[in-house]
Coordinates of C-alpha atoms in Angstrom, one line a residue:
M4 CA -66.0 -78.9 -110.7
A5 CA -66.8 -78.5 -114.4
S6 CA -67.5 -81.7 -116.3
G7 CA -65.3 -82.9 -119.1
K8 CA -68.1 -82.1 -121.6
Q9 CA -68.2 -78.5 -120.4
K10 CA -64.5 -78.1 -120.7
K11 CA -64.5 -79.5 -124.2
S12 CA -67.4 -77.2 -125.1
G13 CA -65.6 -74.2 -123.7
G14 CA -62.3 -75.2 -125.4
G15 CA -64.0 -75.7 -128.7
F16 CA -65.5 -72.2 -128.6
L17 CA -62.2 -70.6 -127.8
E18 CA -60.5 -72.5 -130.6
T19 CA -63.2 -71.3 -133.0
V20 CA -62.6 -67.7 -131.9
K21 CA -58.8 -68.1 -132.3
T22 CA -59.3 -69.6 -135.7
I23 CA -61.4 -66.6 -136.8
V24 CA -58.9 -64.1 -135.4
Y25 CA -56.0 -65.8 -137.1
A26 CA -57.9 -65.9 -140.4
L27 CA -58.7 -62.2 -140.2
L28 CA -55.1 -61.4 -139.4
I29 CA -53.8 -63.4 -142.3
A30 CA -56.4 -61.8 -144.7
G31 CA -55.4 -58.4 -143.4
I32 CA -51.7 -59.0 -143.9
F33 CA -52.3 -60.4 -147.4
R34 CA -54.5 -57.5 -148.4
T35 CA -52.1 -54.9 -147.0
L36 CA -48.9 -56.3 -148.5
F37 CA -49.8 -58.2 -151.7
F38 CA -53.2 -57.9 -153.4
Q39 CA -56.4 -55.9 -152.8
P40 CA -59.7 -57.0 -154.4
F41 CA -61.6 -54.4 -156.4
W42 CA -65.0 -54.4 -158.1
I43 CA -65.6 -51.9 -160.9
P44 CA -68.6 -49.8 -159.8
S45 CA -69.0 -47.3 -162.7
G46 CA -68.5 -47.0 -166.4
S47 CA -65.6 -44.4 -166.4
M48 CA -63.1 -47.0 -167.8
K49 CA -65.2 -48.5 -170.5
D50 CA -64.5 -50.4 -172.6
T51 CA -61.2 -51.4 -171.0
L52 CA -63.1 -52.2 -167.8
L53 CA -66.8 -52.8 -167.5
I54 CA -69.2 -52.3 -164.6
G55 CA -69.1 -55.6 -162.6
D56 CA -65.5 -56.5 -163.5
F57 CA -63.7 -58.1 -160.5
L58 CA -59.9 -57.8 -160.2
F59 CA -57.0 -57.9 -157.8
V60 CA -54.8 -54.8 -157.4
N61 CA -51.0 -55.7 -157.2
K62 CA -49.6 -53.6 -154.3
M63 CA -46.1 -54.8 -154.7
T64 CA -45.6 -53.0 -158.1
Y65 CA -45.3 -49.5 -156.6
G66 CA -44.2 -50.3 -153.1
Y67 CA -46.0 -49.2 -149.9
S68 CA -47.4 -46.1 -148.3
Y69 CA -50.3 -45.3 -145.9
A70 CA -52.7 -46.1 -148.8
S71 CA -51.5 -49.7 -148.7
C72 CA -53.5 -50.3 -145.5
P73 CA -56.9 -51.8 -146.1
S74 CA -60.1 -49.8 -145.9
L75 CA -63.7 -51.0 -145.3
Y76 CA -66.7 -49.1 -146.4
L77 CA -70.1 -50.7 -145.6
P78 CA -72.6 -47.8 -145.4
G79 CA -75.5 -50.1 -144.7
L80 CA -73.8 -51.3 -141.5
G81 CA -72.5 -47.9 -140.6
I82 CA -68.9 -49.0 -141.2
D83 CA -66.4 -46.5 -142.7
I84 CA -62.8 -47.4 -142.0
D85 CA -60.3 -45.6 -144.2
A86 CA -56.7 -46.4 -144.7
S87 CA -55.7 -43.2 -143.0
D88 CA -57.6 -44.4 -139.9
I89 CA -55.2 -47.3 -139.6
C90 CA -52.0 -45.9 -141.1
G91 CA -52.5 -42.2 -140.9
F92 CA -49.2 -41.7 -139.1
L93 CA -47.5 -42.5 -142.4
D94 CA -49.5 -40.0 -144.4
G95 CA -48.2 -36.6 -145.5
D96 CA -44.6 -37.0 -146.8
N97 CA -45.7 -38.3 -150.2
T98 CA -43.1 -41.1 -150.2
R99 CA -43.2 -44.9 -150.6
L100 CA -41.2 -47.9 -149.4
F101 CA -39.8 -50.1 -152.2
G102 CA -41.4 -50.5 -155.6
D103 CA -41.2 -48.4 -158.7
A104 CA -43.0 -45.2 -159.9
P105 CA -46.0 -45.7 -162.2
E106 CA -45.5 -45.7 -165.9
R107 CA -47.7 -43.8 -168.4
G108 CA -50.6 -45.9 -169.4
D109 CA -50.7 -48.0 -166.3
V110 CA -54.2 -48.6 -164.9
V111 CA -54.0 -47.9 -161.2
V112 CA -56.2 -47.8 -158.1
F113 CA -55.7 -44.9 -155.8
R114 CA -57.2 -43.1 -152.8
H115 CA -59.2 -40.0 -153.7
P116 CA -57.2 -37.0 -152.4
V117 CA -60.3 -35.6 -150.5
S118 CA -62.8 -38.4 -149.8
G119 CA -60.3 -41.3 -149.4
R120 CA -62.5 -43.6 -151.6
D121 CA -60.8 -46.0 -154.0
F122 CA -60.8 -44.9 -157.6
I123 CA -59.4 -46.6 -160.8
K124 CA -58.1 -44.6 -163.7
R125 CA -55.2 -44.6 -166.2
V126 CA -52.0 -42.8 -165.6
I127 CA -51.8 -40.1 -168.4
G128 CA -49.5 -37.4 -167.0
L129 CA -46.2 -37.7 -165.1
P130 CA -44.7 -35.3 -162.7
G131 CA -43.6 -32.0 -164.3
E132 CA -45.6 -32.6 -167.6
R133 CA -48.1 -30.4 -169.2
I134 CA -51.5 -32.0 -170.1
Q135 CA -54.3 -30.6 -172.2
V136 CA -57.3 -31.8 -174.2
R137 CA -58.0 -29.9 -177.5
D138 CA -61.0 -30.8 -179.6
G139 CA -61.2 -34.1 -177.8
V140 CA -57.5 -35.0 -178.5
L141 CA -55.1 -35.5 -175.6
H142 CA -51.9 -33.4 -175.7
I143 CA -48.9 -34.2 -173.6
N144 CA -46.2 -31.4 -173.5
D145 CA -48.0 -29.8 -176.4
E146 CA -47.7 -33.0 -178.6
P147 CA -51.0 -34.7 -179.6
A148 CA -51.4 -38.4 -178.9
E149 CA -51.9 -40.6 -181.9
V150 CA -55.6 -41.5 -182.3
Q151 CA -57.1 -44.0 -184.8
E152 CA -60.8 -44.9 -185.4
D153 CA -61.7 -48.3 -184.1
G154 CA -65.4 -48.8 -184.9
T155 CA -68.2 -48.5 -182.4
F156 CA -68.7 -49.7 -178.8
V157 CA -72.2 -51.1 -178.4
E158 CA -74.0 -52.0 -175.2
V159 CA -77.6 -52.5 -174.1
A160 CA -79.3 -49.4 -172.7
E161 CA -80.3 -50.7 -169.3
P162 CA -79.4 -50.1 -165.6
Q163 CA -76.0 -51.7 -164.8
G164 CA -74.4 -52.9 -161.6
P165 CA -75.6 -52.6 -158.0
Q166 CA -76.0 -48.8 -158.4
R167 CA -78.2 -49.4 -161.5
L168 CA -76.4 -46.8 -163.5
R169 CA -77.7 -46.1 -167.0
P170 CA -75.0 -45.7 -169.8
R171 CA -74.8 -42.5 -171.7
C172 CA -75.2 -43.0 -175.5
G173 CA -73.7 -41.2 -178.4
N174 CA -76.7 -42.0 -180.6
G175 CA -79.1 -39.9 -178.6
P176 CA -81.6 -40.9 -175.9
V177 CA -82.2 -44.7 -176.1
G178 CA -85.0 -46.6 -174.3
D179 CA -84.5 -49.6 -172.1
G180 CA -83.2 -52.6 -174.2
G181 CA -82.1 -50.4 -177.0
R182 CA -78.8 -50.2 -178.8
C183 CA -76.5 -47.7 -177.0
E184 CA -73.5 -46.7 -179.2
K185 CA -70.3 -44.7 -178.6
E186 CA -67.4 -43.9 -181.0
K187 CA -64.4 -46.0 -180.3
F188 CA -60.7 -45.1 -180.9
V189 CA -57.3 -46.5 -180.2
E190 CA -55.1 -43.9 -178.4
T191 CA -51.3 -44.4 -178.5
L192 CA -49.4 -42.6 -175.7
P193 CA -45.8 -41.3 -176.2
N194 CA -44.3 -44.4 -174.6
G195 CA -46.1 -46.7 -177.1
V196 CA -48.9 -47.9 -174.8
A197 CA -52.0 -48.2 -177.0
H198 CA -55.5 -48.5 -175.4
S199 CA -59.1 -48.0 -176.2
V200 CA -61.0 -44.7 -175.5
L201 CA -64.6 -43.9 -176.1
N202 CA -66.3 -40.7 -177.3
I203 CA -70.0 -39.9 -176.6
G204 CA -70.2 -36.4 -178.1
K205 CA -69.0 -32.9 -178.0
Q206 CA -68.9 -31.4 -174.5
G207 CA -66.9 -29.0 -172.3
S208 CA -64.2 -31.5 -171.3
D209 CA -63.2 -31.8 -174.9
N210 CA -61.3 -28.5 -174.5
T211 CA -59.4 -27.9 -171.3
P212 CA -56.8 -25.5 -170.0
V213 CA -53.2 -26.6 -169.7
Y214 CA -52.6 -28.6 -166.5
Q215 CA -49.1 -28.5 -165.1
V216 CA -48.5 -31.7 -163.1
P217 CA -46.7 -30.9 -159.8
E218 CA -43.7 -32.9 -158.7
G219 CA -44.7 -36.1 -156.9
H220 CA -48.1 -36.2 -158.5
Y221 CA -49.9 -37.9 -161.4
F222 CA -52.6 -36.9 -163.9
M223 CA -55.3 -39.6 -164.2
M224 CA -58.0 -40.0 -166.9
G225 CA -60.7 -42.5 -167.6
D226 CA -60.9 -44.3 -170.9
N227 CA -64.6 -43.4 -171.3
R228 CA -63.5 -39.8 -171.6
D229 CA -66.9 -38.1 -171.7
N230 CA -68.1 -40.0 -168.7
S231 CA -65.2 -39.9 -166.3
S232 CA -64.6 -37.8 -163.2
D233 CA -60.8 -37.5 -163.2
S234 CA -57.9 -35.1 -163.0
R235 CA -59.5 -32.6 -165.4
V236 CA -61.5 -31.4 -162.5
P237 CA -60.1 -30.5 -159.0
A238 CA -60.7 -32.9 -156.2
V239 CA -62.6 -30.3 -154.2
A240 CA -64.9 -29.6 -157.1
G241 CA -66.0 -33.3 -157.5
G242 CA -63.2 -34.5 -159.7
V243 CA -59.9 -36.1 -158.8
G244 CA -57.3 -33.4 -159.4
F245 CA -53.6 -34.3 -159.2
V246 CA -53.0 -37.5 -157.4
P247 CA -50.1 -37.7 -154.9
F248 CA -47.7 -40.6 -155.3
E249 CA -48.5 -41.8 -151.8
N250 CA -52.2 -42.1 -152.6
I251 CA -51.6 -44.9 -155.2
V252 CA -52.7 -48.3 -154.0
G253 CA -51.4 -50.5 -156.8
K254 CA -51.6 -51.7 -160.4
A255 CA -54.5 -53.5 -162.1
S256 CA -53.3 -55.9 -164.7
R257 CA -56.0 -58.6 -165.1
V258 CA -59.7 -59.1 -164.7
I259 CA -60.4 -62.2 -162.7
F260 CA -64.1 -62.5 -163.6
S261 CA -67.0 -60.2 -164.5
S262 CA -70.7 -60.0 -163.6
A263 CA -73.3 -58.3 -165.7
G264 CA -75.8 -58.4 -162.9
S265 CA -76.4 -56.4 -159.7
S266 CA -74.2 -58.6 -157.6
M267 CA -71.0 -60.6 -158.2
L268 CA -72.7 -63.5 -156.4
Y269 CA -75.1 -64.0 -159.2
F270 CA -72.9 -66.4 -161.1
W271 CA -75.4 -66.9 -163.9
T272 CA -74.8 -63.3 -164.9
W273 CA -71.0 -63.7 -165.2
R274 CA -69.5 -62.8 -168.6
G275 CA -67.9 -65.8 -170.0
D276 CA -65.5 -63.9 -172.3
R277 CA -63.8 -61.9 -169.5
F278 CA -62.3 -64.5 -167.3
F279 CA -58.6 -63.6 -166.6
E280 CA -58.8 -60.9 -169.3
R281 CA -55.6 -58.9 -169.5
I282 CA -56.0 -55.1 -168.9
E283 CA -54.3 -53.2 -171.7

């Protein structure tokens, strides 16, 4: 017969396992239905979002689809669980339950149409619209967006974030620790949403063909226009292409905190001026 001590020990272990399982279930439900954490890995949305910004994506804003299911990508551990692996049976009809459609100017997280990885960009083109960039100026249905000069965006030329990405500079090659500059503008979209955009220099993406946005899809662009892989390039060619409505995860509205270091755990590298910063 097992002793009372052995029973207590075995019962304690089972209780610990049950607690962990319950905690994981609650976290999974919370992440599926309400908010998903997101850490900005690249500079495609500067200066609206910086590498190392940490935020929560509101999934309730646009309702739910297969993309609402959580994904887990830890290449170092060989873990690659995509939303379609869990909720793939909901994929393919390009519909959502509850919520509203995205509005022009919203900053959203979405699943890449090919790789399934999470991306964050700004909604620029709505279903049925024509989008084009001419001489660096965004045109929507042949009408140019209003653009005003807004000084210079300055950052230190150094490796950034866990990927140690170096920023591209408009003032030529800059050595480590140097002053990296980009032209800064305020772009106002047709619905009145005004936001910051950056310009590094003249390049091919400053002049594009006309993109006709299909029904049920959206045209996404990064605010750091010359350093953004977005809807200007097809998804199969390394860009994003047109993003199906069902691929949208949710809306990003506020930065919780921001780390200028290689890990968000390095609290001494947190940027003191970005706590609860509203995303415009």
